[in-house]
mmCIF file of C-alpha atoms in Angstrom:
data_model
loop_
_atom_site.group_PDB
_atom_site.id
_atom_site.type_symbol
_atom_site.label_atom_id
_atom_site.label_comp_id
_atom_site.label_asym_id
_atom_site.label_seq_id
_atom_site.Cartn_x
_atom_site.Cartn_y
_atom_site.Cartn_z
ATOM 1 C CA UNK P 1 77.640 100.803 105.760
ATOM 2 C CA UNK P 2 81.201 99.447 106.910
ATOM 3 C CA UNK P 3 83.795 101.241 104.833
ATOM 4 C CA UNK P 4 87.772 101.438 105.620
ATOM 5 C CA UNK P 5 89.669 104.082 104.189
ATOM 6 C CA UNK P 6 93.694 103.804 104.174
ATOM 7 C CA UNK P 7 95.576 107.571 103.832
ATOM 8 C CA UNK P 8 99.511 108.153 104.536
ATOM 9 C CA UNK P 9 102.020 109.289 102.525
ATOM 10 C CA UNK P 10 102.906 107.800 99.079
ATOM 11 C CA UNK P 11 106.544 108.037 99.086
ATOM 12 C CA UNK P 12 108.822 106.995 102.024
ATOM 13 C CA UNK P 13 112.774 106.990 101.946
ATOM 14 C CA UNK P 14 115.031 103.890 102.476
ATOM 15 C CA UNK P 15 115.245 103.687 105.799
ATOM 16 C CA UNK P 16 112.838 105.307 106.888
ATOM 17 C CA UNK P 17 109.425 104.822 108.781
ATOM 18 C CA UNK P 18 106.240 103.768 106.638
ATOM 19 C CA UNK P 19 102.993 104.985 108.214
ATOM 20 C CA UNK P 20 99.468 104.960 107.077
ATOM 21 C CA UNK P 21 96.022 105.323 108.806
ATOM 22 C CA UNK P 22 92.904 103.593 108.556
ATOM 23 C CA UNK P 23 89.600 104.947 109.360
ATOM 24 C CA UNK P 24 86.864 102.746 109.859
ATOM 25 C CA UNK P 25 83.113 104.173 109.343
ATOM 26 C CA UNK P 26 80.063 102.112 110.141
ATOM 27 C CA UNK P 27 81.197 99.829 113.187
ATOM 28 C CA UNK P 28 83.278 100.407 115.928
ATOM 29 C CA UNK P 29 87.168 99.201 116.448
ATOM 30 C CA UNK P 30 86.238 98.159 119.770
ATOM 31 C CA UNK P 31 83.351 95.769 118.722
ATOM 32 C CA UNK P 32 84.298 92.307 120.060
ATOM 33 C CA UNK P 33 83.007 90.292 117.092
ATOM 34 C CA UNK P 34 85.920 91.751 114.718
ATOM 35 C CA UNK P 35 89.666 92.495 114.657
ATOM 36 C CA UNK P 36 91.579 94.728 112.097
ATOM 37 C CA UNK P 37 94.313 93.967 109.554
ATOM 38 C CA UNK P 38 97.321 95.458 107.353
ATOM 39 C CA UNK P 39 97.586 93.952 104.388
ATOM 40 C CA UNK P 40 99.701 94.388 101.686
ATOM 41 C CA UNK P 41 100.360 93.559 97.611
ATOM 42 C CA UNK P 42 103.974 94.072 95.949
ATOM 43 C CA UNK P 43 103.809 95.019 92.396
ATOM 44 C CA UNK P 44 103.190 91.674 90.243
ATOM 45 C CA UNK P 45 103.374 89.497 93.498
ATOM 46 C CA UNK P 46 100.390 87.987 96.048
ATOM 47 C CA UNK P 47 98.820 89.564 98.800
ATOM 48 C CA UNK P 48 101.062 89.143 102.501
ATOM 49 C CA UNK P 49 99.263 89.465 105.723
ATOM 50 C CA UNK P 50 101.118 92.128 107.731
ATOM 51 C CA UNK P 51 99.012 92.073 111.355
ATOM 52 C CA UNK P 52 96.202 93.111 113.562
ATOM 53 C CA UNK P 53 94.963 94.953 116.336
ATOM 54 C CA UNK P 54 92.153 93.150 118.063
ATOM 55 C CA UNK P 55 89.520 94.922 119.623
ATOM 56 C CA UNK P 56 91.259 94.906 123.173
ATOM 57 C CA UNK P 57 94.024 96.309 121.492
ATOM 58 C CA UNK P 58 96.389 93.005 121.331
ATOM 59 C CA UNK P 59 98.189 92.775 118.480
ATOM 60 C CA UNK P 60 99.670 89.913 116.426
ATOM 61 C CA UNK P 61 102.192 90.398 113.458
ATOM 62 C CA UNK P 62 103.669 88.144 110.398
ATOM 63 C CA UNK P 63 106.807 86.239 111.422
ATOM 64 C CA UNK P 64 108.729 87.828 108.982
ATOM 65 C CA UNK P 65 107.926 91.469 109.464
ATOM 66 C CA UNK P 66 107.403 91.227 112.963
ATOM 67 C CA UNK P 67 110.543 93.049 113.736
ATOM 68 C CA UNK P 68 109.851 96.193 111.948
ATOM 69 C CA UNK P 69 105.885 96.285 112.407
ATOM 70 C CA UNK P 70 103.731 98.344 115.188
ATOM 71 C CA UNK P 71 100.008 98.610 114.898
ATOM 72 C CA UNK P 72 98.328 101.098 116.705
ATOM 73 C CA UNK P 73 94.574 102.615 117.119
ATOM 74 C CA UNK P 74 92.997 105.495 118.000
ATOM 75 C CA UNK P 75 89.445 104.650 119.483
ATOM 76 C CA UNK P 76 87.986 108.096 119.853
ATOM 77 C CA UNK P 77 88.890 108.829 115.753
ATOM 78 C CA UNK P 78 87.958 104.723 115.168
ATOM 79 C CA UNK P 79 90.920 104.719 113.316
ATOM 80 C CA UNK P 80 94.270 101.848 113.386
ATOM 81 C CA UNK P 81 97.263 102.731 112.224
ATOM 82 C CA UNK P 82 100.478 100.779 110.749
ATOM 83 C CA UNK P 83 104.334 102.099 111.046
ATOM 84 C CA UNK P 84 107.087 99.639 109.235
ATOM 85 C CA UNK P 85 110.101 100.408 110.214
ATOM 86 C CA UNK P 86 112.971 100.484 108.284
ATOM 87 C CA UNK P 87 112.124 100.103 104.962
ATOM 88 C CA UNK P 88 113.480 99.249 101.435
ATOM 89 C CA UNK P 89 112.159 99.518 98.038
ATOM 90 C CA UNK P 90 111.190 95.333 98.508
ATOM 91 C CA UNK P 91 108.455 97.270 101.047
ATOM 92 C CA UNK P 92 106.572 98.832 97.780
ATOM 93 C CA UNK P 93 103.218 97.849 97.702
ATOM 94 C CA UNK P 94 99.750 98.542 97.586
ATOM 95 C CA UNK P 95 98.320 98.594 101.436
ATOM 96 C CA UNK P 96 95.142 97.843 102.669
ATOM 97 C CA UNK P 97 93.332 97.611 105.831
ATOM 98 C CA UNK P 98 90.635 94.915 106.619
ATOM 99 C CA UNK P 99 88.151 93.953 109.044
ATOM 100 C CA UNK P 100 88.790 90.536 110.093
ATOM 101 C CA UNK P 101 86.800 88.090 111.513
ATOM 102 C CA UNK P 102 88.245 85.363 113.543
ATOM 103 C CA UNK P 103 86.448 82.217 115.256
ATOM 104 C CA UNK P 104 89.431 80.367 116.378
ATOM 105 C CA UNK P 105 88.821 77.924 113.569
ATOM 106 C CA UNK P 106 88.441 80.283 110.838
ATOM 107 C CA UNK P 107 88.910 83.654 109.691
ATOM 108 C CA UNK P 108 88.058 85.866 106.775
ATOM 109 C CA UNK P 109 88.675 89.360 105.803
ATOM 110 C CA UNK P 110 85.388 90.682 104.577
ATOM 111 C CA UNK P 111 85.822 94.093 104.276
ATOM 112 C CA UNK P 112 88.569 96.373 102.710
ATOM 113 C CA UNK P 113 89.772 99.370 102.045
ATOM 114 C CA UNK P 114 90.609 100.444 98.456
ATOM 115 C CA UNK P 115 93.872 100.287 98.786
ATOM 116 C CA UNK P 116 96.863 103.300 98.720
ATOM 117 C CA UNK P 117 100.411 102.959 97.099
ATOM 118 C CA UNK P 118 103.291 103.215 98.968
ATOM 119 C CA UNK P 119 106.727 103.906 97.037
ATOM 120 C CA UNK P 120 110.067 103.396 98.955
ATOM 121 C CA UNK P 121 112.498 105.276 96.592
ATOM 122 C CA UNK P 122 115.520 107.834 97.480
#
């Protein structure tokens, strides 16, 4: 019954600010046993872990996007939200959002959205 669901524009400009949504059905943002993730997938590259927002509301970012990246949520709409900063067409990618689970000596994303394409093009 847990499903995430990304939605946000397609297209940004160069320099511009990325920002997407995810709304989470079936479990609650604020439940303590999970935290939430940005993901994302550049066209013929891996997967890079963007951030999350745990269910205090803490967040923790990649070292190398840091700088640009602010997650956000919206309990009563049980939705988190991403907004990069600044971006270039290297920020083209597939995004996802993902419920994380995290013991302190493990983690795993177990559920994800299915994904929405962002273009950064003039």
């Amino acid at each position: 019954q847990v499903q995430l669901q990304e939605s946000g524009p397609g297209l940004v400009k160069p320099s511009q600010t990325l920002s997407l949504t995810c709304t989470v059905s079936g479990i609650s943002i604020t439940n303590k046993n999970y935290y939430w993730s940005w993901i994302r997938q550049p066209p013929g590259k891996g997967l890079e872990w963007i951030g999350y927002i745990a269910y205090s509301g803490s967040t923790f970012y990649s070292p190398s996007l840091k700088s640009r990246t602010s997650i956000s949520r919206d309990t009563p709409k049980n939705q988190f939200t991403l907004q990069l900063s600044s971006v270039t067409p290297e920020d083209t990618a597939v995004y996802y959002c993902a419920r994380l689970y995290y013991s302190g000596s493990y983690y795993t994303h177990g559920y994800w959205g299915q994904g929405t394409q962002v273009t950064v093009s003039s």
